[in-house]
Amino acid sequence: MTLIEQAKNKDPDAFDKLMRTQLQKMYRIAISMLQNEEDAADAIQETVLKCWLKIGQVRNDKYFETWLTRILINQCNDILRNRKKLIYVEDIPEIVHEDNYFTNEWKKVLNGLNEKYRVVMELYYVDGFSTKEIAGMLHINDVTVRSRMTRGRKQLEQILNESRVN
């Protein structure tokens, strides 16, 4: 029996192991969207809780990651909607990650991208999702995903060219 099957049978140890395998990916997505450690932690916590409650709804185990990522993105979007009602004046704390994913320069480059491009590029290049999977997660058309990736690459190129000049 796979971890997903065991988790569907409400085995807490299997569910814990399953979530641990997804934690770094969830963190990268949440921090990319939210740009805030506390909000990212909240989004991940809510995602894990919803996953535990609804894991029986996963019909095909091979789409578990896509299903989980969609829940996480929805949680992040909820936080972003709620955040618009608040005004933050604090600086984002330095992010340290085990695999050095968020070095200062990479963080600076990602922060320079428009959010809708940053999220799509993160899901595609870092997490390895297909454009079709990303379209499903974000509830947008596959063509829109490819268009955002093209525009994101252009923005990224501009940012990198500007940093070389400076």
Coordinates of N, CA and C in Angstrom, one line a residue:
M1 N 0.8 -1.2 0.0 CA 0.0 0.0 0.0 C 0.9 1.3 0.0
T2 N 0.6 2.2 -0.8 CA 1.3 3.5 -0.9 C 1.0 4.4 0.3
L3 N 1.8 5.4 0.5 CA 1.6 6.3 1.6 C 0.2 7.0 1.4
I4 N -0.1 7.3 0.1 CA -1.4 8.0 -0.2 C -2.5 7.1 0.2
E5 N -2.4 5.8 -0.2 CA -3.5 4.9 0.2 C -3.7 4.7 1.7
Q6 N -2.5 4.6 2.4 CA -2.5 4.5 3.8 C -3.1 5.8 4.4
A7 N -2.8 6.9 3.9 CA -3.3 8.2 4.4 C -4.8 8.3 4.2
K8 N -5.3 7.8 3.0 CA -6.7 7.8 2.8 C -7.5 6.9 3.8
N9 N -6.8 5.9 4.3 CA -7.3 5.0 5.4 C -7.2 5.6 6.7
K10 N -6.8 6.9 6.8 CA -6.6 7.7 8.0 C -5.5 7.2 8.9
D11 N -4.5 6.7 8.3 CA -3.3 6.3 9.1 C -2.5 7.6 9.4
P12 N -2.4 8.1 10.6 CA -1.7 9.4 10.9 C -0.2 9.3 10.6
D13 N 0.4 8.2 10.8 CA 1.8 8.1 10.6 C 2.1 8.2 9.1
A14 N 1.3 7.5 8.3 CA 1.5 7.6 6.8 C 1.2 9.0 6.3
F15 N 0.2 9.6 6.9 CA -0.2 11.0 6.5 C 1.0 12.0 6.8
D16 N 1.6 11.8 8.0 CA 2.7 12.6 8.4 C 3.9 12.5 7.5
K17 N 4.2 11.2 7.1 CA 5.3 11.0 6.2 C 5.0 11.6 4.8
L18 N 3.8 11.5 4.4 CA 3.4 12.0 3.1 C 3.5 13.5 3.1
M19 N 3.1 14.2 4.2 CA 3.2 15.6 4.2 C 4.7 16.1 4.3
R20 N 5.5 15.3 5.0 CA 6.9 15.6 5.0 C 7.6 15.6 3.7
T21 N 7.1 14.7 2.8 CA 7.7 14.6 1.5 C 7.3 15.8 0.6
Q22 N 6.2 16.5 1.0 CA 5.7 17.7 0.2 C 6.0 19.0 0.9
L23 N 6.6 19.0 2.0 CA 6.8 20.2 2.8 C 7.6 21.3 2.1
Q24 N 8.8 20.9 1.5 CA 9.6 21.9 0.9 C 8.9 22.5 -0.3
K25 N 8.3 21.7 -1.1 CA 7.5 22.2 -2.3 C 6.4 23.1 -1.8
M26 N 5.7 22.8 -0.8 CA 4.6 23.7 -0.3 C 5.2 25.0 0.2
Y27 N 6.4 24.9 0.9 CA 7.0 26.1 1.4 C 7.4 27.0 0.2
R28 N 8.0 26.5 -0.8 CA 8.5 27.3 -1.9 C 7.3 28.0 -2.6
I29 N 6.2 27.3 -2.8 CA 5.0 27.9 -3.4 C 4.4 28.9 -2.5
A30 N 4.3 28.6 -1.3 CA 3.6 29.6 -0.4 C 4.5 30.9 -0.2
I31 N 5.8 30.7 0.0 CA 6.6 31.9 0.2 C 6.7 32.7 -1.1
S32 N 6.7 32.0 -2.3 CA 6.7 32.7 -3.5 C 5.4 33.6 -3.7
M33 N 4.3 33.0 -3.3 CA 3.1 33.8 -3.5 C 2.9 34.8 -2.4
L34 N 3.3 34.5 -1.2 CA 2.9 35.4 0.0 C 4.0 36.3 0.4
Q35 N 5.3 35.9 0.1 CA 6.4 36.8 0.5 C 6.5 37.1 2.0
N36 N 6.0 36.2 2.8 CA 6.0 36.4 4.3 C 6.0 35.0 5.0
E37 N 7.0 34.9 5.9 CA 7.1 33.6 6.6 C 5.9 33.2 7.3
E38 N 5.3 34.1 8.1 CA 4.2 33.8 8.9 C 3.0 33.4 8.1
D39 N 2.7 34.1 7.0 CA 1.6 33.8 6.2 C 1.8 32.5 5.5
A40 N 3.0 32.2 5.0 CA 3.3 31.0 4.4 C 3.1 29.8 5.3
A41 N 3.5 29.9 6.6 CA 3.3 28.9 7.6 C 1.8 28.7 7.8
D42 N 1.0 29.8 7.9 CA -0.4 29.6 8.0 C -1.1 28.9 6.9
A43 N -0.7 29.3 5.6 CA -1.2 28.6 4.4 C -0.9 27.1 4.4
I44 N 0.3 26.8 4.8 CA 0.7 25.4 4.8 C -0.1 24.6 5.9
Q45 N -0.2 25.2 7.1 CA -0.9 24.6 8.1 C -2.4 24.3 7.7
E46 N -3.0 25.3 7.2 CA -4.4 25.1 6.7 C -4.5 24.1 5.6
T47 N -3.5 24.1 4.7 CA -3.5 23.1 3.6 C -3.4 21.7 4.2
V48 N -2.5 21.5 5.1 CA -2.3 20.2 5.7 C -3.6 19.7 6.4
L49 N -4.3 20.6 7.1 CA -5.5 20.3 7.8 C -6.6 19.9 6.8
K50 N -6.8 20.7 5.7 CA -7.8 20.4 4.7 C -7.4 19.1 4.0
C51 N -6.2 18.9 3.8 CA -5.7 17.6 3.1 C -6.1 16.4 4.0
W52 N -5.9 16.5 5.3 CA -6.2 15.4 6.2 C -7.8 15.2 6.2
L53 N -8.5 16.2 6.2 CA -10.0 16.1 6.2 C -10.5 15.6 4.9
K54 N -9.9 15.9 3.8 CA -10.5 15.6 2.5 C -9.7 14.6 1.6
I55 N -8.7 14.0 2.2 CA -7.8 13.1 1.4 C -8.5 12.0 0.7
G56 N -9.7 11.6 1.2 CA -10.5 10.6 0.6 C -11.0 11.0 -0.7
Q57 N -11.0 12.3 -1.0 CA -11.6 12.8 -2.3 C -10.6 12.6 -3.4
V58 N -9.3 12.3 -3.2 CA -8.4 12.1 -4.2 C -8.7 10.8 -5.0
R59 N -9.1 11.0 -6.2 CA -9.6 9.8 -7.0 C -8.4 9.0 -7.6
N60 N -7.4 9.7 -8.0 CA -6.3 9.1 -8.7 C -5.0 9.5 -7.9
D61 N -4.3 8.5 -7.3 CA -3.2 8.9 -6.5 C -2.1 9.6 -7.3
K62 N -2.0 9.4 -8.6 CA -0.9 10.1 -9.3 C -1.1 11.6 -9.4
Y63 N -2.4 12.1 -9.1 CA -2.7 13.5 -9.1 C -2.7 14.1 -7.7
F64 N -2.2 13.4 -6.7 CA -2.2 13.9 -5.4 C -1.5 15.2 -5.2
E65 N -0.3 15.3 -5.8 CA 0.5 16.5 -5.7 C -0.2 17.7 -6.3
T66 N -0.9 17.5 -7.5 CA -1.6 18.6 -8.1 C -2.8 19.0 -7.2
W67 N -3.5 18.0 -6.7 CA -4.6 18.3 -5.8 C -4.1 19.1 -4.5
L68 N -3.0 18.6 -3.9 CA -2.5 19.3 -2.8 C -2.0 20.8 -3.1
T69 N -1.4 20.9 -4.2 CA -0.9 22.2 -4.7 C -2.1 23.2 -4.9
R70 N -3.2 22.7 -5.5 CA -4.4 23.5 -5.7 C -4.9 24.0 -4.4
I71 N -5.0 23.1 -3.4 CA -5.5 23.5 -2.1 C -4.6 24.6 -1.5
L72 N -3.2 24.4 -1.6 CA -2.3 25.4 -1.1 C -2.5 26.8 -1.8
I73 N -2.6 26.7 -3.1 CA -2.7 28.0 -3.9 C -4.0 28.7 -3.5
N74 N -5.1 27.9 -3.3 CA -6.3 28.6 -2.8 C -6.2 29.2 -1.5
Q75 N -5.5 28.5 -0.6 CA -5.2 29.1 0.8 C -4.4 30.4 0.7
C76 N -3.4 30.4 -0.2 CA -2.6 31.6 -0.4 C -3.4 32.7 -0.9
N77 N -4.3 32.4 -1.9 CA -5.1 33.4 -2.5 C -6.1 34.0 -1.4
D78 N -6.6 33.1 -0.5 CA -7.4 33.6 0.6 C -6.7 34.6 1.5
I79 N -5.4 34.3 1.8 CA -4.6 35.1 2.6 C -4.3 36.4 1.9
L80 N -4.0 36.4 0.6 CA -3.8 37.6 -0.2 C -5.0 38.5 -0.2
R81 N -6.2 37.9 -0.4 CA -7.4 38.7 -0.4 C -7.6 39.4 1.0
N82 N -7.4 38.6 2.1 CA -7.5 39.2 3.4 C -6.5 40.3 3.7
R83 N -5.3 40.1 3.1 CA -4.2 41.0 3.3 C -4.5 42.4 2.7
K84 N -5.3 42.4 1.6 CA -5.6 43.7 0.9 C -6.4 44.6 1.9
K85 N -7.0 44.0 2.9 CA -7.7 44.8 3.8 C -6.8 45.4 4.9
L86 N -5.6 44.9 5.0 CA -4.6 45.4 5.9 C -3.4 46.1 5.2
I87 N -2.7 47.0 6.0 CA -1.6 47.7 5.4 C -0.4 47.2 6.3
Y88 N 0.6 46.6 5.6 CA 1.8 46.2 6.2 C 3.0 47.2 6.0
V89 N 3.7 47.5 7.0 CA 4.8 48.4 6.9 C 6.1 47.8 7.2
E90 N 6.1 46.5 7.6 CA 7.3 45.9 8.0 C 8.1 45.3 6.8
D91 N 9.4 45.2 7.0 CA 10.2 44.6 5.9 C 10.1 43.0 6.0
I92 N 10.3 42.4 4.9 CA 10.3 41.0 4.8 C 11.6 40.5 5.5
P93 N 11.5 39.5 6.4 CA 12.7 39.0 7.1 C 13.5 38.2 6.1
E94 N 14.8 38.1 6.4 CA 15.7 37.3 5.6 C 15.2 35.8 5.6
I95 N 15.2 35.2 4.4 CA 14.7 33.9 4.3 C 15.9 32.9 4.1
V96 N 15.9 31.9 5.0 CA 17.0 30.9 4.9 C 16.3 29.6 4.7
H97 N 16.7 28.9 3.7 CA 16.1 27.6 3.3 C 17.2 26.6 3.2
E98 N 16.9 25.4 3.6 CA 17.9 24.3 3.6 C 18.6 24.1 2.2
D99 N 17.8 24.2 1.1 CA 18.4 23.9 -0.2 C 18.9 25.2 -0.9
N100 N 19.0 26.3 -0.1 CA 19.5 27.6 -0.6 C 18.7 28.1 -1.8
Y101 N 17.5 27.6 -1.9 CA 16.6 28.1 -3.0 C 16.4 29.6 -3.0
F102 N 16.2 30.1 -1.8 CA 16.0 31.6 -1.7 C 17.3 32.3 -1.3
T103 N 18.3 32.3 -2.1 CA 19.4 33.2 -1.9 C 19.0 34.6 -2.1
N104 N 19.8 35.5 -1.6 CA 19.4 36.9 -1.7 C 19.2 37.3 -3.2
E105 N 20.1 36.9 -4.1 CA 19.9 37.3 -5.5 C 18.7 36.7 -6.1
W106 N 18.5 35.4 -5.9 CA 17.3 34.8 -6.5 C 16.0 35.4 -5.9
K107 N 16.0 35.6 -4.6 CA 14.8 36.3 -4.0 C 14.6 37.6 -4.7
K108 N 15.7 38.4 -4.9 CA 15.6 39.7 -5.5 C 15.0 39.6 -6.9
V109 N 15.4 38.6 -7.7 CA 14.9 38.4 -9.0 C 13.5 38.0 -9.0
L110 N 13.1 37.1 -8.2 CA 11.7 36.7 -8.1 C 10.8 37.8 -7.6
N111 N 11.3 38.6 -6.7 CA 10.5 39.7 -6.2 C 10.2 40.8 -7.3
G112 N 11.1 40.8 -8.2 CA 11.0 41.8 -9.3 C 9.9 41.4 -10.3
L113 N 9.6 40.1 -10.3 CA 8.5 39.7 -11.3 C 7.1 40.0 -10.8
N114 N 6.3 40.3 -11.7 CA 4.8 40.4 -11.4 C 4.4 39.1 -10.8
E115 N 3.5 39.2 -9.8 CA 3.1 38.0 -9.0 C 2.5 36.9 -9.9
K116 N 1.7 37.3 -10.9 CA 1.0 36.2 -11.7 C 2.1 35.5 -12.5
Y117 N 3.2 36.2 -12.9 CA 4.2 35.5 -13.6 C 5.1 34.7 -12.7
R118 N 5.4 35.3 -11.5 CA 6.3 34.6 -10.6 C 5.7 33.2 -10.1
V119 N 4.4 33.2 -9.9 CA 3.8 31.9 -9.4 C 3.8 30.9 -10.5
V120 N 3.5 31.3 -11.7 CA 3.5 30.3 -12.8 C 4.9 29.8 -13.1
M121 N 5.9 30.7 -13.1 CA 7.3 30.2 -13.3 C 7.8 29.3 -12.2
E122 N 7.4 29.7 -11.0 CA 7.8 28.8 -9.9 C 7.2 27.4 -10.0
L123 N 5.9 27.3 -10.3 CA 5.3 26.0 -10.4 C 5.9 25.2 -11.6
Y124 N 6.2 25.9 -12.7 CA 6.7 25.2 -13.8 C 8.2 24.8 -13.7
Y125 N 9.0 25.8 -13.4 CA 10.5 25.5 -13.4 C 11.0 24.9 -12.1
V126 N 10.5 25.3 -11.0 CA 11.0 24.7 -9.8 C 10.3 23.5 -9.4
D127 N 8.9 23.5 -9.5 CA 8.2 22.3 -9.0 C 7.9 21.3 -10.1
G128 N 8.1 21.7 -11.4 CA 8.0 20.7 -12.4 C 6.6 20.4 -12.9
F129 N 5.6 21.2 -12.6 CA 4.3 21.0 -13.1 C 4.1 21.3 -14.5
S130 N 3.3 20.6 -15.3 CA 3.0 21.0 -16.7 C 2.2 22.2 -16.7
T131 N 2.1 22.8 -17.9 CA 1.3 24.0 -18.1 C -0.2 23.6 -17.9
K132 N -0.6 22.4 -18.3 CA -1.9 22.0 -18.1 C -2.3 21.8 -16.6
E133 N -1.4 21.3 -15.8 CA -1.6 21.1 -14.4 C -1.7 22.5 -13.7
I134 N -0.8 23.4 -14.1 CA -0.8 24.7 -13.6 C -2.1 25.4 -13.9
A135 N -2.6 25.3 -15.1 CA -3.9 25.9 -15.5 C -5.0 25.4 -14.6
G136 N -5.0 24.1 -14.3 CA -6.0 23.5 -13.4 C -5.9 24.1 -12.0
M137 N -4.7 24.2 -11.5 CA -4.5 24.7 -10.1 C -4.9 26.1 -10.0
L138 N -4.6 26.9 -11.0 CA -4.9 28.4 -10.9 C -6.3 28.7 -11.5
H139 N -7.0 27.7 -12.0 CA -8.3 27.9 -12.6 C -8.2 28.9 -13.8
I140 N -7.2 28.8 -14.6 CA -7.0 29.6 -15.8 C -6.8 28.7 -17.0
N141 N -6.9 29.2 -18.2 CA -6.7 28.5 -19.4 C -5.2 28.2 -19.6
D142 N -4.9 27.0 -20.3 CA -3.6 26.6 -20.6 C -2.8 27.6 -21.4
V143 N -3.5 28.3 -22.3 CA -2.9 29.3 -23.2 C -2.5 30.5 -22.3
T144 N -3.3 30.8 -21.3 CA -2.9 31.9 -20.4 C -1.7 31.6 -19.6
V145 N -1.5 30.3 -19.2 CA -0.3 29.9 -18.5 C 0.9 30.1 -19.3
R146 N 0.8 29.6 -20.6 CA 2.0 29.8 -21.5 C 2.3 31.2 -21.8
S147 N 1.2 32.0 -21.9 CA 1.4 33.5 -22.1 C 2.1 34.1 -20.9
R148 N 1.7 33.8 -19.7 CA 2.3 34.3 -18.5 C 3.8 33.9 -18.4
M149 N 4.0 32.7 -18.8 CA 5.4 32.2 -18.8 C 6.3 33.0 -19.8
T150 N 5.8 33.2 -20.9 CA 6.5 34.0 -21.9 C 6.8 35.4 -21.4
R151 N 5.7 36.1 -20.9 CA 5.9 37.4 -20.3 C 6.8 37.4 -19.1
G152 N 6.7 36.4 -18.3 CA 7.6 36.2 -17.1 C 9.0 36.1 -17.5
R153 N 9.3 35.3 -18.5 CA 10.7 35.2 -19.0 C 11.2 36.5 -19.5
K154 N 10.4 37.3 -20.2 CA 10.8 38.6 -20.7 C 11.1 39.5 -19.5
Q155 N 10.2 39.5 -18.5 CA 10.5 40.3 -17.3 C 11.8 39.9 -16.6
L156 N 12.0 38.6 -16.5 CA 13.2 38.1 -15.9 C 14.4 38.5 -16.7
E157 N 14.3 38.4 -18.0 CA 15.5 38.9 -18.8 C 15.8 40.4 -18.6
Q158 N 14.7 41.2 -18.5 CA 14.9 42.6 -18.3 C 15.6 42.8 -16.9
I159 N 15.1 42.1 -15.9 CA 15.7 42.3 -14.6 C 17.1 41.9 -14.5
L160 N 17.5 40.8 -15.2 CA 18.8 40.3 -15.2 C 19.7 41.2 -16.0
N161 N 19.2 41.8 -17.1 CA 20.0 42.7 -17.9 C 20.2 44.0 -17.1
E162 N 19.2 44.5 -16.4 CA 19.4 45.7 -15.5 C 20.4 45.5 -14.4
S163 N 20.4 44.3 -13.9 CA 21.3 44.0 -12.8 C 22.8 43.9 -13.3
R164 N 23.0 43.5 -14.5 CA 24.3 43.4 -15.1 C 24.8 44.8 -15.4
V165 N 23.9 45.8 -15.8 CA 24.4 47.1 -16.0 C 24.7 47.8 -14.8
N166 N 24.0 47.5 -13.7 CA 24.3 48.2 -12.4 C 25.4 47.5 -11.8

